[in-house]
Coordinates of C-alpha atoms and ligand atoms in Angstrom, one line a residue:
X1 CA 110.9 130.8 89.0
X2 CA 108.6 132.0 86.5
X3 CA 105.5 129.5 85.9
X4 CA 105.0 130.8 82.4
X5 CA 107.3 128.6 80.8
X6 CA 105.2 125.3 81.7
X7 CA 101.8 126.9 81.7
X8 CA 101.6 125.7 78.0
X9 CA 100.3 122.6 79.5
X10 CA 97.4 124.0 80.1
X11 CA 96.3 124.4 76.6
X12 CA 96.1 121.0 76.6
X13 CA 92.8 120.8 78.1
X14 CA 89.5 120.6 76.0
X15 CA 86.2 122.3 76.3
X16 CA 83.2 120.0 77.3
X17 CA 80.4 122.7 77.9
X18 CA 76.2 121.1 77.1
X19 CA 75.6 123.5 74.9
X20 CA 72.6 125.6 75.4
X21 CA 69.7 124.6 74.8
X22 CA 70.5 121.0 75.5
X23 CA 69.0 119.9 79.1
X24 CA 71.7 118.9 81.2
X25 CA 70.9 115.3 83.0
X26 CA 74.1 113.8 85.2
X27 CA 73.3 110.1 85.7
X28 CA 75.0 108.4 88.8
X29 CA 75.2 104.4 89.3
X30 CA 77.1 102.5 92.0
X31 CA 80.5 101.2 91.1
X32 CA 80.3 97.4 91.5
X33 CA 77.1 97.5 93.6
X34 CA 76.5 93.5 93.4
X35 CA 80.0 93.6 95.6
X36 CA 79.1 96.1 97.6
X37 CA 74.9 95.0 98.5
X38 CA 76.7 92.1 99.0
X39 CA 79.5 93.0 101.7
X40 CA 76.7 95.0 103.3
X41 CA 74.4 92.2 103.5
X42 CA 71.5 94.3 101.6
X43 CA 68.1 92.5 101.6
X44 CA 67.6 90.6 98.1
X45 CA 66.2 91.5 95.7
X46 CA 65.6 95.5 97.3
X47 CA 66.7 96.7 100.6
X48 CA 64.4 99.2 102.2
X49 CA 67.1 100.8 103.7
X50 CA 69.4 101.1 101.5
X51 CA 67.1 102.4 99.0
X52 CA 65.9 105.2 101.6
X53 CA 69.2 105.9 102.5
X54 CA 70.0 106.8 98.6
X55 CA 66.7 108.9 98.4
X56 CA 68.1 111.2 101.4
X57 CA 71.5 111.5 99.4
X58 CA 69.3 112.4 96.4
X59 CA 67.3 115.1 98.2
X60 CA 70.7 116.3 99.7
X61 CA 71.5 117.2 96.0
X62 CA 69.1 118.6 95.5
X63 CA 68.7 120.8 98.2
X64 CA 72.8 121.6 97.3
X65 CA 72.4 122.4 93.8
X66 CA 68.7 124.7 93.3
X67 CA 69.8 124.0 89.4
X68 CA 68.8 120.8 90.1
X69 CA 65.2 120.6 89.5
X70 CA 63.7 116.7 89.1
X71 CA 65.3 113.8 90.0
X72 CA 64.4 110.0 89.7
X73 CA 66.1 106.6 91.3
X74 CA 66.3 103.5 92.0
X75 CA 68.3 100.9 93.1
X76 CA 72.1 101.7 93.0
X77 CA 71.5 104.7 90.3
X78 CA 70.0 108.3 90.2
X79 CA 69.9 111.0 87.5
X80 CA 69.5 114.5 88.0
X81 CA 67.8 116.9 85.6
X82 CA 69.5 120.8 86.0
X83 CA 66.6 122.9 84.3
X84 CA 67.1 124.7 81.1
X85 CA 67.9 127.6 81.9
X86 CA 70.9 126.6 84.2
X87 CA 74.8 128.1 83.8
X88 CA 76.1 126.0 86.2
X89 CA 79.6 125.6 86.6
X90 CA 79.9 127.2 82.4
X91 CA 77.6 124.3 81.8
X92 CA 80.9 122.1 81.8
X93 CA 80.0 118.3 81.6
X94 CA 83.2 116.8 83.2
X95 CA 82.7 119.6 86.4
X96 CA 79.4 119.0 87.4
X97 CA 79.1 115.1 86.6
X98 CA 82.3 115.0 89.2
X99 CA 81.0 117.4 91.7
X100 CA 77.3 115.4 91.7
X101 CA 79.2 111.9 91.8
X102 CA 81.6 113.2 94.4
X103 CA 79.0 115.1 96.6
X104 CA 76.4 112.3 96.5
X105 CA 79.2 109.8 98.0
X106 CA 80.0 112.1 100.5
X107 CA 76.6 112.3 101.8
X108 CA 76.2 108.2 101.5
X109 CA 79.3 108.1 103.6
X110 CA 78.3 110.8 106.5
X111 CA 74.7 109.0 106.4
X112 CA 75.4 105.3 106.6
X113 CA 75.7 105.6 110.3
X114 CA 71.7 107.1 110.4
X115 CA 70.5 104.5 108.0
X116 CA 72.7 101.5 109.3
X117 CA 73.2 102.1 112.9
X118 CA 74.8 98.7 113.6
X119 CA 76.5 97.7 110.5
X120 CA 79.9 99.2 109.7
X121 CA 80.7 100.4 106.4
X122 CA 83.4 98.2 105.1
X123 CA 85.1 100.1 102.6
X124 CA 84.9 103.1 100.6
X125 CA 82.0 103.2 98.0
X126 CA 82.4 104.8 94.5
X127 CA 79.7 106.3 92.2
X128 CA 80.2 106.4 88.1
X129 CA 78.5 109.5 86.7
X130 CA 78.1 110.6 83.3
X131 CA 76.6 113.9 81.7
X132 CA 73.6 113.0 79.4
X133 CA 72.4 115.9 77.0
X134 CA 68.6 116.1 75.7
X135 CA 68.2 118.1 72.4
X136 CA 64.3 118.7 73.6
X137 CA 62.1 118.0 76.4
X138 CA 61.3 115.0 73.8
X139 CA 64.0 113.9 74.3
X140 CA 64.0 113.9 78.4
X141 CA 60.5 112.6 78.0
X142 CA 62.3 109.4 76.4
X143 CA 65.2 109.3 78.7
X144 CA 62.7 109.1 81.7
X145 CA 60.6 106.4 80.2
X146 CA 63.6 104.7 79.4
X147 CA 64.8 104.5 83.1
X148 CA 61.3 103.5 84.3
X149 CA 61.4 101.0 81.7
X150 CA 64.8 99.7 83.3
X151 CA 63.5 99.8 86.8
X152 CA 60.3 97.5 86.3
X153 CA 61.9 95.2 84.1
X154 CA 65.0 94.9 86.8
X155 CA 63.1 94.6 89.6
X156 CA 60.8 92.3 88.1
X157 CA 63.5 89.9 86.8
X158 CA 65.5 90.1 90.6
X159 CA 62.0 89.3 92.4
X160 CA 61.8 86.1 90.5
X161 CA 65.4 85.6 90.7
X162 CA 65.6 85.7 94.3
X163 CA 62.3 83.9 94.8
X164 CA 63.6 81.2 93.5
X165 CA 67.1 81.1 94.9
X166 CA 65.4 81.0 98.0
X167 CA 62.8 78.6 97.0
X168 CA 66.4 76.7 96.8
X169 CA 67.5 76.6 93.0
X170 CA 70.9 77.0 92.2
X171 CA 71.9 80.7 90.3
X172 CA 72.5 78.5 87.3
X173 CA 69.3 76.7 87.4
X174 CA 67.3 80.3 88.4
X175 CA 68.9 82.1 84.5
X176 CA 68.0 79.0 83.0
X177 CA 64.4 79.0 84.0
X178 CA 64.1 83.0 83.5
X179 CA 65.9 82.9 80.1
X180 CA 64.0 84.4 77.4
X181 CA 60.8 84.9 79.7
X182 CA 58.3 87.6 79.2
X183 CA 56.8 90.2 81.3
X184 CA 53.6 88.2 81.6
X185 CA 55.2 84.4 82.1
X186 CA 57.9 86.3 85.1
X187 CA 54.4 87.8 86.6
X188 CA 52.7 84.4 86.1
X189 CA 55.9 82.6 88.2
X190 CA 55.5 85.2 90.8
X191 CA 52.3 84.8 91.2
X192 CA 51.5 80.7 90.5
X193 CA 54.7 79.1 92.3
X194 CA 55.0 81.9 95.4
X195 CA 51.7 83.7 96.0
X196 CA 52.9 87.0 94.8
X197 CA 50.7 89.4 93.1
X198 CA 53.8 91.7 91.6
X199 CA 51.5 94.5 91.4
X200 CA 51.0 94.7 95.4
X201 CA 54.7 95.0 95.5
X202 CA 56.1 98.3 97.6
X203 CA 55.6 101.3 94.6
X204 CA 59.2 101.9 95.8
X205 CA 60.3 98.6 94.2
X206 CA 58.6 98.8 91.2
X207 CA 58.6 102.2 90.2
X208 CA 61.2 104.1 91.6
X209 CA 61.4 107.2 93.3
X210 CA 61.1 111.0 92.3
X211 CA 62.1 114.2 93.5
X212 CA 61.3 117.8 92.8
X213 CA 60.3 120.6 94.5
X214 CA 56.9 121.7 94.8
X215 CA 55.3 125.1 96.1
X216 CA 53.4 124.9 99.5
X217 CA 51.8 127.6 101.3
X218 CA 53.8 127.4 105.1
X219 CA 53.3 129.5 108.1
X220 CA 55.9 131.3 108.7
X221 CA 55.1 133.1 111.6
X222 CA 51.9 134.7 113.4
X223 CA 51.1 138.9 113.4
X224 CA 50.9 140.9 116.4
X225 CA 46.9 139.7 116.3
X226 CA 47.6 135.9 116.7
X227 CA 46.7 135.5 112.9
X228 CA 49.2 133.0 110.9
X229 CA 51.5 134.7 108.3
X230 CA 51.9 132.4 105.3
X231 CA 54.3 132.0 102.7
X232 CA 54.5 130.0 99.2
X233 CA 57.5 127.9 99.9
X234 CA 59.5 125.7 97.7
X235 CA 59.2 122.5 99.4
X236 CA 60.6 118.9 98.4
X237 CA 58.4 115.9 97.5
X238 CA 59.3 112.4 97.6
X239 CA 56.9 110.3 94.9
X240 CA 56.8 106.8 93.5
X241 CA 54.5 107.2 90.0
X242 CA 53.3 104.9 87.8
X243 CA 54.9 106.7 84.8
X244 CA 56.9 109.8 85.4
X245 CA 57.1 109.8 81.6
X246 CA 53.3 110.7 81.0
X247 CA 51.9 114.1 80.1
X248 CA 49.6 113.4 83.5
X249 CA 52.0 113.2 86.0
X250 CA 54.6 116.0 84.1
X251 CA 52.0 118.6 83.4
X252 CA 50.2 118.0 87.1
X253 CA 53.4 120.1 88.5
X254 CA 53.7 123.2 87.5
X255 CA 57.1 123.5 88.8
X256 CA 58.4 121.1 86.2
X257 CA 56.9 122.3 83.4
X258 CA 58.1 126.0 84.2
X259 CA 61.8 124.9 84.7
X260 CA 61.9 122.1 81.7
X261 CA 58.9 122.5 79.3
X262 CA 55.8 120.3 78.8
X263 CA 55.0 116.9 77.6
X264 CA 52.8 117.1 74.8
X265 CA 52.7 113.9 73.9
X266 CA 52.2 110.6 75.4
X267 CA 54.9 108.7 74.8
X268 CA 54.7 105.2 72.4
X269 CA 57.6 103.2 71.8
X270 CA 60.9 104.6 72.9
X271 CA 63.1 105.4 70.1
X272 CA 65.8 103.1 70.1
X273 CA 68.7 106.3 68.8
X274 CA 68.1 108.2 71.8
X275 CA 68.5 105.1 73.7
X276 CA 72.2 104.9 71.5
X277 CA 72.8 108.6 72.4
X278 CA 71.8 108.1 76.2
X279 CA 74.1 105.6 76.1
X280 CA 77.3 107.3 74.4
X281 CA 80.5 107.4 76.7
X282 CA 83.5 109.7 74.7
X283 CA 87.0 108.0 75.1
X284 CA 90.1 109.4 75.9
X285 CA 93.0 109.4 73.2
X286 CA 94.3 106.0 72.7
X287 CA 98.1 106.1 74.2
X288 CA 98.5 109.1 76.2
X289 CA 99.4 110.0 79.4
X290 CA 96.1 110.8 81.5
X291 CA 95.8 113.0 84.3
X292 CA 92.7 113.4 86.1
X293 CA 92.8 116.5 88.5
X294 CA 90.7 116.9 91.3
X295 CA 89.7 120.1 93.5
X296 CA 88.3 120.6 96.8
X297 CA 85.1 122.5 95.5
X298 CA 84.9 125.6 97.8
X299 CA 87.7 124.6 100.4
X300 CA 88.5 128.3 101.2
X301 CA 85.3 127.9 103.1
X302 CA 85.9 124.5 104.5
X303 CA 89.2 125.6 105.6
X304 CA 87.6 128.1 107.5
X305 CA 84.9 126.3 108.9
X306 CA 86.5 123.4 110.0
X307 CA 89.3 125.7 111.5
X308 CA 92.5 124.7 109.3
X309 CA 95.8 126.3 110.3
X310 CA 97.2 128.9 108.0
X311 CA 98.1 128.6 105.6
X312 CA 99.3 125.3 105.7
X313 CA 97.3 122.9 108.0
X314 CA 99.6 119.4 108.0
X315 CA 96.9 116.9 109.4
X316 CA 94.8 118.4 106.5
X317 CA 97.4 117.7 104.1
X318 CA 98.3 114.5 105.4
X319 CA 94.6 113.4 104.7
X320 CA 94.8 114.3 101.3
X321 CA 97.8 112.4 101.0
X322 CA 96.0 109.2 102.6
X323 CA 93.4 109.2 100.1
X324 CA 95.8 109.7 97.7
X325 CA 97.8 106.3 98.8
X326 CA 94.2 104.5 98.8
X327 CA 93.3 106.0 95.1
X328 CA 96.6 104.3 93.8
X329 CA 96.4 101.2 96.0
X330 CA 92.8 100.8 94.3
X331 CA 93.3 102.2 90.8
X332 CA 96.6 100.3 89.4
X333 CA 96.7 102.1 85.8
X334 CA 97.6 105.4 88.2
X335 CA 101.8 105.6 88.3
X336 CA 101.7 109.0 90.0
X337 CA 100.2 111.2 91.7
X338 CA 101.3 114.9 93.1
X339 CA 99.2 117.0 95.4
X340 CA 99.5 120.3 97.2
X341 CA 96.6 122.4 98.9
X342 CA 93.1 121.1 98.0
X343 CA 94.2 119.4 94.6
X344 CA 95.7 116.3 93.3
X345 CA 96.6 115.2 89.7
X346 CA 96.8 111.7 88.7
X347 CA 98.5 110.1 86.0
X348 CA 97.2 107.3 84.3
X349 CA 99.8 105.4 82.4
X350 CA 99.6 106.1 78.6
X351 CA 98.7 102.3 78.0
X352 CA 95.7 102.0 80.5
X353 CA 92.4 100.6 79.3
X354 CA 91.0 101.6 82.8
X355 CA 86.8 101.8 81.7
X356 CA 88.2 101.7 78.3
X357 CA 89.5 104.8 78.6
X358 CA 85.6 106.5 79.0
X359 CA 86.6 110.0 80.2
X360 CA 83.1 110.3 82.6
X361 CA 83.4 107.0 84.5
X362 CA 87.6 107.5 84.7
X363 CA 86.8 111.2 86.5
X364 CA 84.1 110.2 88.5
X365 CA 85.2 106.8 89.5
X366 CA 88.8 108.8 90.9
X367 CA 87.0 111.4 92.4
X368 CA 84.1 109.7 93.9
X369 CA 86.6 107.5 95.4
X370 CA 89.1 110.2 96.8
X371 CA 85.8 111.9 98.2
X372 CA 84.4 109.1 100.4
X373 CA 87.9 108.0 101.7
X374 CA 88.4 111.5 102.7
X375 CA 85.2 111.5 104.8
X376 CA 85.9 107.8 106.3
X377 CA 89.3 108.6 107.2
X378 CA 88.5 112.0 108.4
X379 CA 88.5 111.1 112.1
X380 CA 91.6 109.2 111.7
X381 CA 93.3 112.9 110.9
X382 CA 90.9 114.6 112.9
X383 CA 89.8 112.9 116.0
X384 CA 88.7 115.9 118.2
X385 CA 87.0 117.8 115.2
X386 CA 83.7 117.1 113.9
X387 CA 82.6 117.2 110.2
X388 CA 80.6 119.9 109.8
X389 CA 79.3 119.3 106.8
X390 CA 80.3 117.0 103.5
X391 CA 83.2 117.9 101.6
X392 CA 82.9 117.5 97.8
X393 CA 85.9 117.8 94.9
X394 CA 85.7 118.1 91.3
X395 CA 87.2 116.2 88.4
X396 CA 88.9 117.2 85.3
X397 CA 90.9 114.4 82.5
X398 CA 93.9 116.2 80.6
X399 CA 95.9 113.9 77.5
X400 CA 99.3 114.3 77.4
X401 CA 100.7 112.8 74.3
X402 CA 104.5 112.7 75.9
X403 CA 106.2 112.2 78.6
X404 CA 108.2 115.3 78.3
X405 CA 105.0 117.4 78.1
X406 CA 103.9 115.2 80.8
X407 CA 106.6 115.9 83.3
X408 CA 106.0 120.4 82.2
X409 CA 102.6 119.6 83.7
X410 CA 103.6 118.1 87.1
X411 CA 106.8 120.9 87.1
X412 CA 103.5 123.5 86.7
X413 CA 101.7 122.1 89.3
X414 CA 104.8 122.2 91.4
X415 CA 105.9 125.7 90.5
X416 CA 102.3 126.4 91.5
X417 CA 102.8 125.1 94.8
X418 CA 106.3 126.8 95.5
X419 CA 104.6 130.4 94.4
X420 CA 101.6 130.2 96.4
X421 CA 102.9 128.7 99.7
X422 CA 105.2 131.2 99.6
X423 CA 103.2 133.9 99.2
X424 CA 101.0 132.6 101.6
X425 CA 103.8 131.9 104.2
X426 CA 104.6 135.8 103.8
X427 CA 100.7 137.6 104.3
X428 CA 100.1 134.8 107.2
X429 CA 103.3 136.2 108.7
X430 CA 101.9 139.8 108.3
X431 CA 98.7 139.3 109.1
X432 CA 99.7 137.6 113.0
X433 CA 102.1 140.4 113.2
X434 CA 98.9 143.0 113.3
X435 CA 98.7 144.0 109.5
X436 CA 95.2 143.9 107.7
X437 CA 94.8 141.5 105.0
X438 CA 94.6 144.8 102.7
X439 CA 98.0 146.1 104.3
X440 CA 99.7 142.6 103.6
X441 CA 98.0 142.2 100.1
X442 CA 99.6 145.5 99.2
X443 CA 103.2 144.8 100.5
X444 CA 103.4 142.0 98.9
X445 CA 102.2 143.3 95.6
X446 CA 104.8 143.2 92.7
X447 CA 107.3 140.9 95.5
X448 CA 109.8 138.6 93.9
X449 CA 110.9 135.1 95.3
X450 CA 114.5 137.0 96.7
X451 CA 112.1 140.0 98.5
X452 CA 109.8 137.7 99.8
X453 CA 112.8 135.3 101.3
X454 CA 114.1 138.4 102.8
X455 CA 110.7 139.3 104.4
X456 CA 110.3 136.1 106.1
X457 CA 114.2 135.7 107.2
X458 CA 114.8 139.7 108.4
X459 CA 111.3 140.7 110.0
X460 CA 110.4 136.5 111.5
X461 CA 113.2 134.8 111.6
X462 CA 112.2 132.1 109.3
X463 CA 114.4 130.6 106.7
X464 CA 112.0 130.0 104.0
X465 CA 114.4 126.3 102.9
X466 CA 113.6 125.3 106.6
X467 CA 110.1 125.1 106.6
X468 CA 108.7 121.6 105.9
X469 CA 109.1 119.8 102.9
X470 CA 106.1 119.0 102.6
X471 CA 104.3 122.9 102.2
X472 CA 107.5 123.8 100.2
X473 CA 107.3 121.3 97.6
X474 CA 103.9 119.2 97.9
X475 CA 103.4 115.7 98.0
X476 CA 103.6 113.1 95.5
X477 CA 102.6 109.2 95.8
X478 CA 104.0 106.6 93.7
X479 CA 104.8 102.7 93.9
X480 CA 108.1 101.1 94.6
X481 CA 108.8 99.0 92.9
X482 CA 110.5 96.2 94.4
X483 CA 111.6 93.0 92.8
X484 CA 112.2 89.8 94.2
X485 CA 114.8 87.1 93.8
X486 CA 113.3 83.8 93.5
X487 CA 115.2 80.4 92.5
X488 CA 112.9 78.4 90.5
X489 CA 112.8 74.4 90.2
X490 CA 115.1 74.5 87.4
X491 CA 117.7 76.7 89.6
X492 CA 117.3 79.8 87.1
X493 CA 116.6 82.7 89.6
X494 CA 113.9 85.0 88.1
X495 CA 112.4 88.4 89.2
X496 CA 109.3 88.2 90.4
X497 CA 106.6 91.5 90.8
X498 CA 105.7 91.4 94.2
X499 CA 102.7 94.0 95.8
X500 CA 104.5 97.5 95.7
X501 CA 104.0 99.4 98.2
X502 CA 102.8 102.9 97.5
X503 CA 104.6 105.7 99.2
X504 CA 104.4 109.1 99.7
X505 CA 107.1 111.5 99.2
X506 CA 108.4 115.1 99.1
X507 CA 110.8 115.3 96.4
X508 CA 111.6 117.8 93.6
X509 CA 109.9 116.7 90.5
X510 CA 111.0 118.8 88.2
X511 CA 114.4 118.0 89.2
X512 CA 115.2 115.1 86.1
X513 CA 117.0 113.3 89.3
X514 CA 114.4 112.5 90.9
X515 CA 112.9 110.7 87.2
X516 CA 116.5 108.9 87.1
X517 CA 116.2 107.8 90.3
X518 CA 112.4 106.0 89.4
X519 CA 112.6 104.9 86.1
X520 CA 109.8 102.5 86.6
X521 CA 107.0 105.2 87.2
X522 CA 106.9 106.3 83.8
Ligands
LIG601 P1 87.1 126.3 94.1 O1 88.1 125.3 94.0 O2 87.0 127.2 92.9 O3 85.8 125.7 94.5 O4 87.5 127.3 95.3 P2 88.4 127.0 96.6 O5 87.8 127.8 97.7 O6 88.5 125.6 96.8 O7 89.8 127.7 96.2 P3 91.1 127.1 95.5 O8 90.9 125.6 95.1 O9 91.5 128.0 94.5 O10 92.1 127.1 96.7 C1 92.1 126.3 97.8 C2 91.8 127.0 99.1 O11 91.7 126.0 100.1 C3 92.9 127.9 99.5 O12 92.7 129.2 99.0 C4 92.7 128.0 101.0 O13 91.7 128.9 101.4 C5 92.1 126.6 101.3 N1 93.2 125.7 101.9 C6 93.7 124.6 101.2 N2 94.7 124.0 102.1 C7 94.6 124.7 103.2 C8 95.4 124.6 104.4 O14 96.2 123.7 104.6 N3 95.1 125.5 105.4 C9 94.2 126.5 105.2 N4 93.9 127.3 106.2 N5 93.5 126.6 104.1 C10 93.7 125.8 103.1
LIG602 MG1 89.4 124.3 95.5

């Protein structure tokens, strides 16, 4: 079976790279938060904890990606400043804003149980994230002012608001009364009907919090005399400022000034078109079929580490699988999905508005997702084998302007899967036997699909067609449909839709069968 006939498909996918010298911000914000706080029973109008608990996420990132240079948050968002210099990833938008979104959640999920001790996490929490470019360090100067901007105003508004819920007005009377009220007037109310001086607030509250690393001299260790040995270490600091924005707090760290420029200028009134390009969110093609595909981000390691069999562990498989089944449960624009390995491609029906069709918030939305259901359900697949450390994927959107070119992408995927399991079936199979993974690289070299069938059946006894189904052709999750007679009042009997329930299966999808045999999924 030779892939190069469907590995057209690829060409489909479009470049996305911030191009130098643009600074690269990725800006992540919970995914229906007011649901979420509110499931969780977070504190109104700010919850300590919850606000600490997205700090240490935060500081994981940064200590995961040294590109990552200055961070600030609050609330349910964070952005993340890579400094100018950085090649991450190619500088490819759609890559890092899904790794950040999807290792962020991760974290959250692993943490909760530090944070929240005795409260259970109820369900899975997604992040949106979006690449932001900044043409200058202008520009970033604006961008930072702009969030501040959005913090104080927010949390000035919700301390109000809640004040006065609890003071026992209804939510409709509490917007009437705020409506159209100023800075000044909301600090008078605060002040006048409940004692509150906003400005003795927590600085976390009202100004957010920042991250960036810092150099401090450490001791490191002490010389044969007793005397300490120290070191200039790049160590992380935790601030709440006044105004991140301003040349005094910027230039004070030379850190940030090396790794993103300086502010030379104070900044007056924020210009309202980088506000409008902050703000931009490209769209997919109206009317095609989208597939978002997602990667475990270094899985040869986490295979390793976490002690997967090879070269197909099926608890791990089955994992990805469960996710898989949750991401279409929650997402009901996705028709299909088809996984194998560390990867899983979802199609979005060529009609969906999901996000109206905003190609960030799509990727990250399915991949965030996918990533903290794989760490919540971890135990479930893995109850005598600890997570060692958080898993993270990354995201990618493809438009498909057919079906036919849709269904050479998922025979790709599959051919894909049939090549390398086999391949991998044959050097694991040398490699117990007592070959080197040199000596089994090079026998296999040049090997077609017949020789490598022959390997497996003459030296081990295994008929390649009798291993599972599931390694030989992958997995693939889709609805079925199932309709309902139901005799109305009139004694016409109508379909009706019920819930479908979303299976997993192990069919051959490039087989048109399998297409004829579930005409609804496309
Ligand atoms: P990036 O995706 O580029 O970050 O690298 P990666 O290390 O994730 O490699 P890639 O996605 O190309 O391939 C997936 C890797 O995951 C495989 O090469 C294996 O090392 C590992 N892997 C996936 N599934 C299994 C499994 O069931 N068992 C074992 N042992 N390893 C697996
Ligand atoms: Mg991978």
């Amino acid at each position: 079976m030779a892939n190069s006939k469907y590995e057209y498909v690829k060409s489909f996918e479009v470049e996305d790279e911030v191009m130098f010298p643009n600074l690269i911000i990725i800006h992540i914000d919970s995914l229906d938060f007011s649901r979420f706080s509110q499931v969780h029973k977070f504190e109104k109008p700010n919850d300590e904890t919850a606000l600490n608990l997205m700090n240490s996420c935060a500081s994981s990132v940064l200590e995961e990606y040294p590109d990552i240079v200055f961070a600030y948050g609050y609330s349910d968002e964070y952005s993340f400043v890579f400094k100018k210099t950085s090649r991450f990833y190619q500088r490819r938008a759609s890559k890092i804003l899904s790794l950040v979104a999807s290792f962020f959640v991760a974290v959250y999920v692993t943490k909760w149980k530090e944070f929240f001790p005795h409260r259970k996490l109820v369900y899975a929490p997604s992040f949106a994230s979006k690449a932001v470019s900044c043409a200058s360090i202008e520009v970033l100067q604006a961008y930072l002012a702009w969030r501040q901007h959005d913090c104080h105003i927010g949390n000035q508004y919700d301390t109000c608001f809640w004040m006065l819920v609890k003071s026992g007005k209804t939510l409709s009377e509490t917007q009437e009364i705020l409506k159209d009220t100023q800075k000044q007037q909301r600090n008078e109310l605060l002040f006048q009907q409940f004692g509150i001086n906003y400005k003795m607030l927590p600085a976390l509250f009202r100004q957010g919090s920042c991250l960036f690393k810092t150099k401090v001299e450490e001791t490191v260790k002490h010389d044969e005399n007793g005397n300490p040995v120290k070191r200039l270490r790049r160590r992380e600091t935790l601030v709440h400022s006044e105004n991140i924005a301003g040349r005094s707090f910027w230039n004070e760290h030379s850190s940030l000034h090396k790794d993103l420029g300086h502010f030379a200028k104070e900044i007056g009134k924020i210009e309202p078109d980088y506000v409008k390009s902050f703000q931009f969110e490209s769209r997919l093609l109206p009317l095609t079929w989208v597939v978002v595909r997602i990667d475990g981000c270094h899985f040869h390691r986490f295979s390793e580490v976490h002690e997967f069999e090879k070269p197909n562990d099926e608890q791990a498989l089955k994992l990805m699988n469960s996710c898989a089944v949750a991401v279409l449960e929650e997402f009901q624009d996705i028709v299909f999905a088809y996984g194998v390995s560390d990867e899983y491609s979802f199609v979005l029906k060529n009609k969906s508005e999901l996000y109206k069709r905003q190609s960030s918030k799509i990727i990250s939305a399915i991949v965030s997702f996918f990533t903290s259901t794989y760490v919540m359900r971890w135990g479930d697949f893995f109850p005598h084998k600890k997570l060692k450390y958080p898993p993270s994927f990354d995201g990618r959107a493809v438009c498909y302007p057919t079906s036919d070119i849709l269904l050479d992408y998922l025979a790709w995927r599959q051919v894909d899967c049939h090549i390398n399991n086999q391949y991998n079936t044959c050097f694991w199979m040398l490699v117990k036997s007592g070959k080197s993974k040199t000596q089994a690289q090079d026998y296999l070299k040049g090997t077609q699909t017949r020789e490598k069938n022959e390997l497996l059946s003459k030296q081990f006894g295994i008929e390649y067609n009798s291993l599972p189904v599931i390694f030989r052709m992958g997995s693939s999750v889709f609805r079925l449909k199932m309709q309902e007679g139901v005799t109305e009042e009139n004694g016409e009997v109508s379909g009706k839709q019920v819930e479908a329930e979303v299976v997993v299966d192990f069919s051959n999808i490039i087989d048109p069968c399998f297409w004829q045999q579930h005409p609804h999924i496309l």
